[in-house]
Short mmCIF file of C-alpha atoms and ligand atoms in Angstrom, two decimals:
data_model
loop_
_atom_site.label_atom_id
_atom_site.label_comp_id
_atom_site.label_asym_id
_atom_site.label_seq_id
_atom_site.Cartn_x
_atom_site.Cartn_y
_atom_site.Cartn_z
CA UNK T 294 -0.21 -0.25 -0.01
CA UNK T 295 1.51 3.32 -0.85
CA UNK T 296 -1.18 5.67 -0.28
CA UNK T 297 -3.73 5.53 2.97
CA UNK T 298 -6.93 7.95 3.02
CA UNK T 299 -8.40 8.27 6.29
CA UNK T 300 -11.32 10.25 7.75
CA UNK T 301 -9.88 13.66 9.10
CA UNK T 302 -8.62 12.87 12.42
CA UNK T 303 -8.67 14.46 15.83
CA UNK T 304 -5.92 15.08 18.77
CA UNK T 305 -7.97 14.02 21.91
CA UNK T 306 -4.98 15.27 24.23
CA UNK T 307 -2.18 17.85 23.49
CA UNK T 308 -0.59 20.84 24.95
CA UNK T 309 -0.42 24.35 22.93
CA UNK T 310 0.92 26.59 25.66
CA UNK T 311 0.26 30.00 25.36
CA UNK T 312 2.14 33.38 23.95
CA UNK T 313 4.77 33.04 21.27
CA UNK T 314 4.03 29.23 21.62
CA UNK T 315 0.59 29.36 19.64
CA UNK T 316 2.51 30.49 16.60
CA UNK T 317 4.47 27.05 16.33
CA UNK T 318 1.95 24.80 18.09
CA UNK T 319 -1.26 25.31 16.59
CA UNK T 320 -0.37 25.49 13.02
CA UNK T 321 1.48 22.02 13.64
CA UNK T 322 -1.69 20.63 14.87
CA UNK T 323 -4.20 22.18 12.51
CA UNK T 324 -1.98 20.82 9.42
CA UNK T 325 -3.77 17.47 10.26
CA UNK T 326 -6.27 17.57 13.03
CA UNK T 327 -9.57 19.39 12.58
CA UNK T 328 -10.18 19.72 16.53
CA UNK T 329 -8.10 19.18 19.61
CA UNK T 330 -8.95 18.83 23.21
CA UNK T 331 -6.32 21.42 24.54
CA UNK T 332 -4.83 20.79 27.78
CA UNK T 333 -5.24 23.72 30.70
CA UNK T 334 -2.02 23.38 32.58
CA UNK T 335 -1.05 27.22 31.72
CA UNK T 336 0.62 29.36 34.06
CA UNK T 337 -2.01 30.05 35.58
CA UNK T 338 -4.11 26.99 35.05
CA UNK T 339 -7.30 27.83 33.09
CA UNK T 340 -9.67 27.30 36.12
CA UNK T 341 -12.58 29.15 35.19
CA UNK T 342 -14.91 29.11 32.35
CA UNK T 343 -13.82 33.10 31.41
CA UNK T 344 -10.02 31.75 31.17
CA UNK T 345 -11.00 29.25 28.87
CA UNK T 346 -12.76 31.48 26.63
CA UNK T 347 -10.20 33.68 26.24
CA UNK T 348 -7.75 31.05 25.75
CA UNK T 349 -9.86 29.64 23.20
CA UNK T 350 -9.70 32.92 21.07
CA UNK T 351 -6.05 33.21 21.33
CA UNK T 352 -6.07 29.81 20.02
CA UNK T 353 -8.30 30.42 17.22
CA UNK T 354 -6.12 33.98 16.60
CA UNK T 355 -3.22 31.45 16.06
CA UNK T 356 -5.13 29.08 13.77
CA UNK T 357 -4.03 29.13 9.86
CA UNK T 358 -6.55 31.22 7.70
CA UNK T 359 -9.06 28.60 6.25
CA UNK T 360 -7.92 25.62 8.52
CA UNK T 361 -11.55 25.18 10.42
CA UNK T 362 -9.54 24.16 13.30
CA UNK T 363 -11.53 23.71 16.35
CA UNK T 364 -10.11 23.79 19.72
CA UNK T 365 -12.07 21.85 22.45
CA UNK T 366 -11.44 23.53 25.92
CA UNK T 367 -10.90 21.83 29.21
CA UNK T 368 -11.14 23.13 32.87
CA UNK T 369 -8.06 22.50 35.35
CA UNK T 370 -9.26 21.23 38.42
CA UNK T 371 -7.89 22.42 41.89
CA UNK T 372 -9.23 22.05 45.43
CA UNK T 373 -11.42 24.96 45.35
CA UNK T 374 -13.21 24.11 41.97
CA UNK T 375 -17.28 23.99 42.66
CA UNK T 376 -19.95 22.68 40.90
CA UNK T 377 -20.94 26.00 39.75
CA UNK T 378 -17.35 26.55 38.09
CA UNK T 379 -18.47 23.20 36.35
CA UNK T 380 -22.03 24.90 35.59
CA UNK T 381 -20.23 27.93 34.32
CA UNK T 382 -17.56 25.84 32.07
CA UNK T 383 -20.55 23.76 30.43
CA UNK T 384 -22.35 26.96 29.53
CA UNK T 385 -19.21 28.46 27.87
CA UNK T 386 -18.49 25.41 25.83
CA UNK T 387 -16.15 23.72 27.80
CA UNK T 388 -16.25 19.88 27.33
CA UNK T 389 -14.23 18.43 29.92
CA UNK T 390 -12.30 18.67 33.02
CA UNK T 391 -8.84 17.97 33.80
CA UNK T 392 -7.55 16.18 36.93
CA UNK T 393 -4.09 16.45 37.78
CA UNK T 394 -2.89 14.96 41.35
CA UNK T 395 -1.03 18.05 42.52
CA UNK T 396 2.62 17.53 41.56
CA UNK T 397 2.16 14.81 39.01
CA UNK T 398 3.66 17.09 35.74
CA UNK T 399 4.14 20.33 34.24
CA UNK T 400 2.46 22.90 35.99
CA UNK T 401 0.29 20.72 38.12
CA UNK T 402 1.36 22.53 41.69
CA UNK T 403 -1.86 24.21 41.86
CA UNK T 404 -4.12 20.99 40.95
CA UNK T 405 -5.77 18.58 43.24
CA UNK T 406 -4.30 17.42 46.56
CA UNK T 407 -7.79 15.84 48.02
CA UNK T 408 -9.31 13.63 45.61
CA UNK T 409 -12.02 13.07 48.16
CA UNK T 410 -13.39 16.07 48.34
CA UNK T 411 -14.07 16.39 44.34
CA UNK T 412 -16.58 14.07 44.57
CA UNK T 413 -19.60 16.44 44.23
CA UNK T 414 -17.23 18.07 41.22
CA UNK T 415 -17.66 14.37 39.61
CA UNK T 416 -20.96 14.07 40.11
CA UNK T 417 -21.56 17.90 38.57
CA UNK T 418 -19.52 16.80 35.42
CA UNK T 419 -21.72 13.85 34.81
CA UNK T 420 -24.83 15.76 34.94
CA UNK T 421 -23.51 18.36 32.93
CA UNK T 422 -22.52 15.76 30.20
CA UNK T 423 -19.10 16.58 30.57
CA UNK T 424 -15.95 14.22 30.74
CA UNK T 425 -13.40 13.58 33.39
CA UNK T 426 -9.95 13.63 31.67
CA UNK T 427 -7.31 12.02 34.44
CA UNK T 428 -3.68 12.52 34.58
CA UNK T 429 -3.30 8.78 36.32
CA UNK T 430 -0.51 8.85 38.70
CA UNK T 431 0.18 9.24 42.31
CA UNK T 432 2.81 11.69 43.68
CA UNK T 433 3.91 10.03 46.72
CA UNK T 434 7.77 10.12 47.08
CA UNK T 435 7.81 6.83 48.45
CA UNK T 436 5.96 5.20 45.48
CA UNK T 437 8.50 4.03 42.66
CA UNK T 438 7.64 6.15 39.70
CA UNK T 439 7.34 3.06 37.59
CA UNK T 440 4.55 1.89 39.79
CA UNK T 441 2.61 5.17 40.12
CA UNK T 442 -0.11 4.61 37.16
CA UNK T 443 -0.86 1.15 38.76
CA UNK T 444 -1.44 2.68 42.33
CA UNK T 445 -3.65 5.51 41.04
CA UNK T 446 -5.97 2.76 39.67
CA UNK T 447 -6.02 1.20 42.78
CA UNK T 448 -6.14 3.85 45.17
CA UNK T 449 -8.20 6.10 43.17
CA UNK T 450 -9.44 5.66 39.84
CA UNK T 451 -11.29 2.29 40.27
CA UNK T 452 -13.64 4.08 43.22
CA UNK T 453 -14.35 7.32 40.95
CA UNK T 454 -15.44 4.82 38.05
CA UNK T 455 -17.44 2.75 40.68
CA UNK T 456 -19.14 5.38 42.30
CA UNK T 457 -19.93 7.84 38.96
CA UNK T 458 -21.39 5.38 36.53
CA UNK T 459 -22.80 8.59 34.59
CA UNK T 460 -19.44 9.83 34.29
CA UNK T 461 -17.44 9.26 30.85
CA UNK T 462 -13.80 8.96 32.27
CA UNK T 463 -10.69 9.37 29.76
CA UNK T 464 -7.65 7.89 31.51
CA UNK T 465 -5.10 9.77 29.50
CA UNK T 466 -1.79 8.67 28.44
CA UNK T 467 -1.67 5.62 29.81
CA UNK T 468 1.36 3.68 30.01
CA UNK T 469 0.93 0.34 31.60
CA UNK T 470 -0.43 -3.48 31.04
CA UNK T 471 -2.54 -2.63 34.17
CA UNK T 472 -4.27 0.50 32.42
CA UNK T 473 -4.91 -1.42 29.44
CA UNK T 474 -6.53 -4.16 31.67
CA UNK T 475 -8.14 -2.36 33.82
CA UNK T 476 -9.87 0.09 30.72
CA UNK T 477 -10.73 -3.31 28.85
CA UNK T 478 -12.59 -4.78 31.64
CA UNK T 479 -14.21 -1.33 32.60
CA UNK T 480 -17.58 0.09 31.90
CA UNK T 481 -18.07 1.86 28.80
CA UNK T 482 -17.81 5.03 30.11
CA UNK T 483 -14.06 4.50 30.56
CA UNK T 484 -11.73 5.18 27.62
CA UNK T 485 -7.88 5.93 27.25
CA UNK T 486 -5.82 7.99 25.03
CA UNK T 487 -2.43 6.45 23.72
CA UNK T 488 0.45 8.53 22.64
CA UNK T 489 2.84 7.68 19.96
CA UNK T 490 5.64 7.70 22.25
CA UNK T 491 4.70 5.44 24.44
CA UNK T 492 3.78 2.87 21.39
CA UNK T 493 7.43 3.51 20.19
CA UNK T 494 9.36 3.44 22.78
CA UNK T 495 10.07 1.77 26.40
CA UNK T 496 12.41 2.85 29.06
CA UNK T 497 15.38 1.46 27.64
CA UNK T 498 14.71 4.72 25.20
CA UNK T 499 15.65 6.81 28.08
CA UNK T 500 19.37 5.45 28.25
CA UNK T 501 20.48 4.80 25.07
CA UNK T 502 24.19 5.49 25.46
CA UNK T 503 23.52 7.97 27.70
CA UNK T 504 20.33 10.07 28.82
CA UNK T 505 17.73 11.10 26.44
CA UNK T 506 15.84 14.04 27.79
CA UNK T 507 13.88 14.39 24.55
CA UNK T 508 12.14 11.02 25.31
CA UNK T 509 11.20 11.75 28.78
CA UNK T 510 7.52 12.43 29.32
CA UNK T 511 5.15 12.22 32.34
CA UNK T 512 4.09 9.25 32.90
CA UNK T 513 7.47 8.04 32.37
CA UNK T 514 8.06 5.35 29.44
CA UNK T 515 7.75 1.68 31.00
CA UNK T 516 9.22 -1.60 30.55
CA UNK T 517 8.75 -3.06 27.12
CA UNK T 518 5.88 -5.66 28.16
CA UNK T 519 3.82 -2.68 29.01
CA UNK T 520 4.66 -1.04 25.39
CA UNK T 521 3.57 -4.22 23.95
CA UNK T 522 0.37 -4.42 26.12
CA UNK T 523 -0.07 -0.70 24.59
CA UNK T 524 0.64 -2.11 21.07
CA UNK T 525 -1.56 -4.81 21.19
CA UNK T 526 -4.59 -2.64 22.62
CA UNK T 527 -4.32 -0.35 19.85
CA UNK T 528 -4.26 -3.38 17.25
CA UNK T 529 -7.28 -4.80 18.91
CA UNK T 530 -9.58 -2.05 17.42
CA UNK T 531 -11.38 -1.79 20.80
CA UNK T 532 -13.01 1.62 20.49
CA UNK T 533 -12.11 2.34 24.22
CA UNK T 534 -8.42 3.31 22.79
CA UNK T 535 -7.97 6.58 20.91
CA UNK T 536 -5.48 9.04 19.38
CA UNK T 537 -4.06 11.43 21.90
CA UNK T 538 -0.56 12.88 21.27
CA UNK T 539 0.30 14.53 24.39
CA UNK T 540 2.40 16.70 22.30
CA UNK T 541 3.98 18.81 24.86
CA UNK T 542 6.42 21.38 23.77
CA UNK T 543 9.49 22.85 25.76
CA UNK T 544 12.26 24.92 24.49
CA UNK T 545 15.53 22.78 23.95
CA UNK T 546 17.48 24.25 26.86
CA UNK T 547 14.53 23.25 29.40
CA UNK T 548 14.84 19.65 28.20
CA UNK T 549 18.68 19.67 27.98
CA UNK T 550 19.09 20.61 31.63
CA UNK T 551 20.14 19.27 35.32
CA UNK T 552 16.60 19.21 35.77
CA UNK T 553 14.81 18.70 32.20
CA UNK T 554 11.05 19.03 31.62
CA UNK T 555 8.99 16.38 30.89
CA UNK T 556 7.04 16.10 27.30
CA UNK T 557 7.69 15.16 23.71
CA UNK T 558 6.49 17.79 21.06
CA UNK T 559 5.17 15.37 18.58
CA UNK T 560 2.64 17.47 16.45
CA UNK T 561 4.58 17.61 13.28
CA UNK T 562 4.96 13.94 13.06
CA UNK T 563 2.36 12.50 15.26
CA UNK T 564 0.09 11.11 12.62
CA UNK T 565 2.85 9.51 10.45
CA UNK T 566 4.27 7.79 13.87
CA UNK T 567 0.76 6.39 14.57
CA UNK T 568 0.85 5.12 10.90
CA UNK T 569 4.14 3.64 11.20
CA UNK T 570 3.27 1.64 14.40
CA UNK T 571 -0.08 0.22 12.90
CA UNK T 572 1.71 -0.77 9.54
CA UNK T 573 4.43 -2.88 11.83
CA UNK T 574 1.63 -4.38 13.88
CA UNK T 575 0.05 -5.05 10.72
CA UNK T 576 -3.31 -3.58 11.08
CA UNK T 577 -3.18 -0.12 8.95
CA UNK T 578 -6.93 -0.86 8.32
CA UNK T 579 -7.43 -0.01 11.99
CA UNK T 580 -5.81 3.27 12.15
CA UNK T 581 -8.67 5.26 10.51
CA UNK T 582 -10.75 4.11 13.67
CA UNK T 583 -8.17 5.02 16.28
CA UNK T 584 -7.45 8.32 14.73
CA UNK T 585 -10.93 9.67 13.84
CA UNK T 586 -13.86 7.51 15.26
CA UNK T 587 -13.46 6.19 18.58
CA UNK T 588 -12.69 9.63 20.17
CA UNK T 589 -15.76 11.21 18.69
CA UNK T 590 -17.71 8.64 19.66
CA UNK T 591 -16.70 8.42 23.23
CA UNK T 592 -17.40 12.16 23.59
CA UNK T 593 -20.54 11.94 21.85
CA UNK T 594 -19.56 14.16 18.98
CA UNK T 595 -19.85 14.28 15.24
CA UNK T 596 -17.09 12.53 13.20
CA UNK T 597 -15.27 14.67 10.62
CA UNK T 598 -16.61 14.96 7.01
CA UNK T 599 -12.90 15.46 5.26
CA UNK T 600 -10.06 13.21 4.55
CA UNK T 601 -6.54 13.47 5.05
CA UNK T 602 -4.09 11.46 2.53
CA UNK T 603 -0.57 9.63 3.99
CA UNK T 604 2.02 8.84 1.37
CA UNK T 605 4.60 6.03 2.01
CA UNK T 606 7.30 8.22 1.38
CA UNK T 607 10.12 8.34 4.04
CA UNK T 608 11.02 11.61 5.57
CA UNK T 609 13.20 13.09 8.35
CA UNK T 610 12.00 14.89 11.08
CA UNK T 611 13.96 18.02 11.41
CA UNK T 612 16.64 18.09 14.05
CA UNK T 613 15.41 21.38 15.67
CA UNK T 614 12.23 23.70 15.42
CA UNK T 615 13.01 27.96 15.37
CA UNK T 616 10.26 29.56 17.44
CA UNK T 617 9.61 33.57 16.79
CA UNK T 618 11.17 34.64 20.12
CA UNK T 619 14.62 32.93 19.02
CA UNK T 620 14.14 29.89 21.04
CA UNK T 621 14.22 26.46 19.95
CA UNK T 622 12.13 23.01 20.42
CA UNK T 623 13.56 19.82 19.58
CA UNK T 624 10.84 17.53 18.06
CA UNK T 625 10.29 13.98 19.01
CA UNK T 626 11.93 11.64 16.92
CA UNK T 627 14.41 14.40 15.69
CA UNK T 628 16.52 13.64 12.80
CA UNK T 629 14.85 10.05 12.47
CA UNK T 630 13.26 8.77 9.46
CA UNK T 631 9.58 8.43 9.48
CA UNK T 632 7.88 6.16 6.80
CA UNK T 633 4.30 7.96 5.99
CA UNK T 634 4.00 11.60 5.24
CA UNK T 635 1.10 13.74 5.32
CA UNK T 636 0.17 14.93 1.64
CA UNK T 637 -1.14 18.49 0.95
O1 DOR M 909 5.18 14.77 29.57
C1 DOR M 909 4.32 15.13 30.08
N1 DOR M 909 4.25 16.62 29.45
N2 DOR M 909 3.06 14.87 30.44
C2 DOR M 909 2.24 15.41 31.13
O2 DOR M 909 1.50 15.20 31.96
C3 DOR M 909 2.46 16.99 31.04
C4 DOR M 909 3.08 17.62 29.82
C5 DOR M 909 3.43 19.04 29.81
O3 DOR M 909 2.63 19.80 29.93
O4 DOR M 909 4.70 19.11 29.78
ZN1 ZN M 910 -0.64 15.74 28.74
#
């Protein structure tokens, strides 16, 4: 097969950032994706309907002319989020709320430290037909970093899903076989996003001949048995798994540092890298549903009408991307060859 035409996909989890970043990140995603679920972990975070509406406007202002790109906004939960905040967000068109355990990742220090106190907020989300998007890791320093996802499932996620049968929950950027099994065995209100990096890499890739900061993201890459479980999950064609890149840019100097930031900037090569994975797995015929159907079906949104075309034509991901403010970003898989290329 030399050409692949699929329904226009969406990205169900990414980070655009703000300010100067938007001129880089929004066109990179809009080249391919019609919609994207926009993460709210700005500084300060997007904690209110008003902040979400204003951020949406800044994203739209950075969208390429004629792109019809639609950002889908999310609310950042804190210990202080109220049910009134949820209702106001719903009225403003916000589609989901994002739960970060405090300290779990980039710009999450203001997030949730007491999950139990959010029970009324979870109820309000269900009542307002909004989704709960979960960064599923405990943050306790005494829990091994490679076990944090599994412990989060056992301590928190299982209970949330059980207590709120009317709440749609997306377990974001899953990284373990435990998460795959939990989602597979869970109710139809539970689904998961899967990133390109967690399908392509395992924790060995963090240490190939030295430390590899551009493969560092959170949740951190796990051992290869977990990577294989994720690959099998997407190859199964189950509608519970869909595309969410977690594309998350950081300036080069902030990743290549004594305390480097977590995040892989994959927007310029994401759909191509997913195609590569699905081809390796012998399931290219399942790419379209993963990229363009399972997500909108779970969110209760219409499928996109257009198509994109991928050609089997090797190309090299740039070593570096220059931003308008002079900073540079090293994209995910920089300098490596990808077998598929988006046309047009
Ligand atoms: O690697 C990550 N980067 N994981 C996250 O959860 C957040 C993201 C970011 O915002 O940089
Ligand atoms: Zn993310």
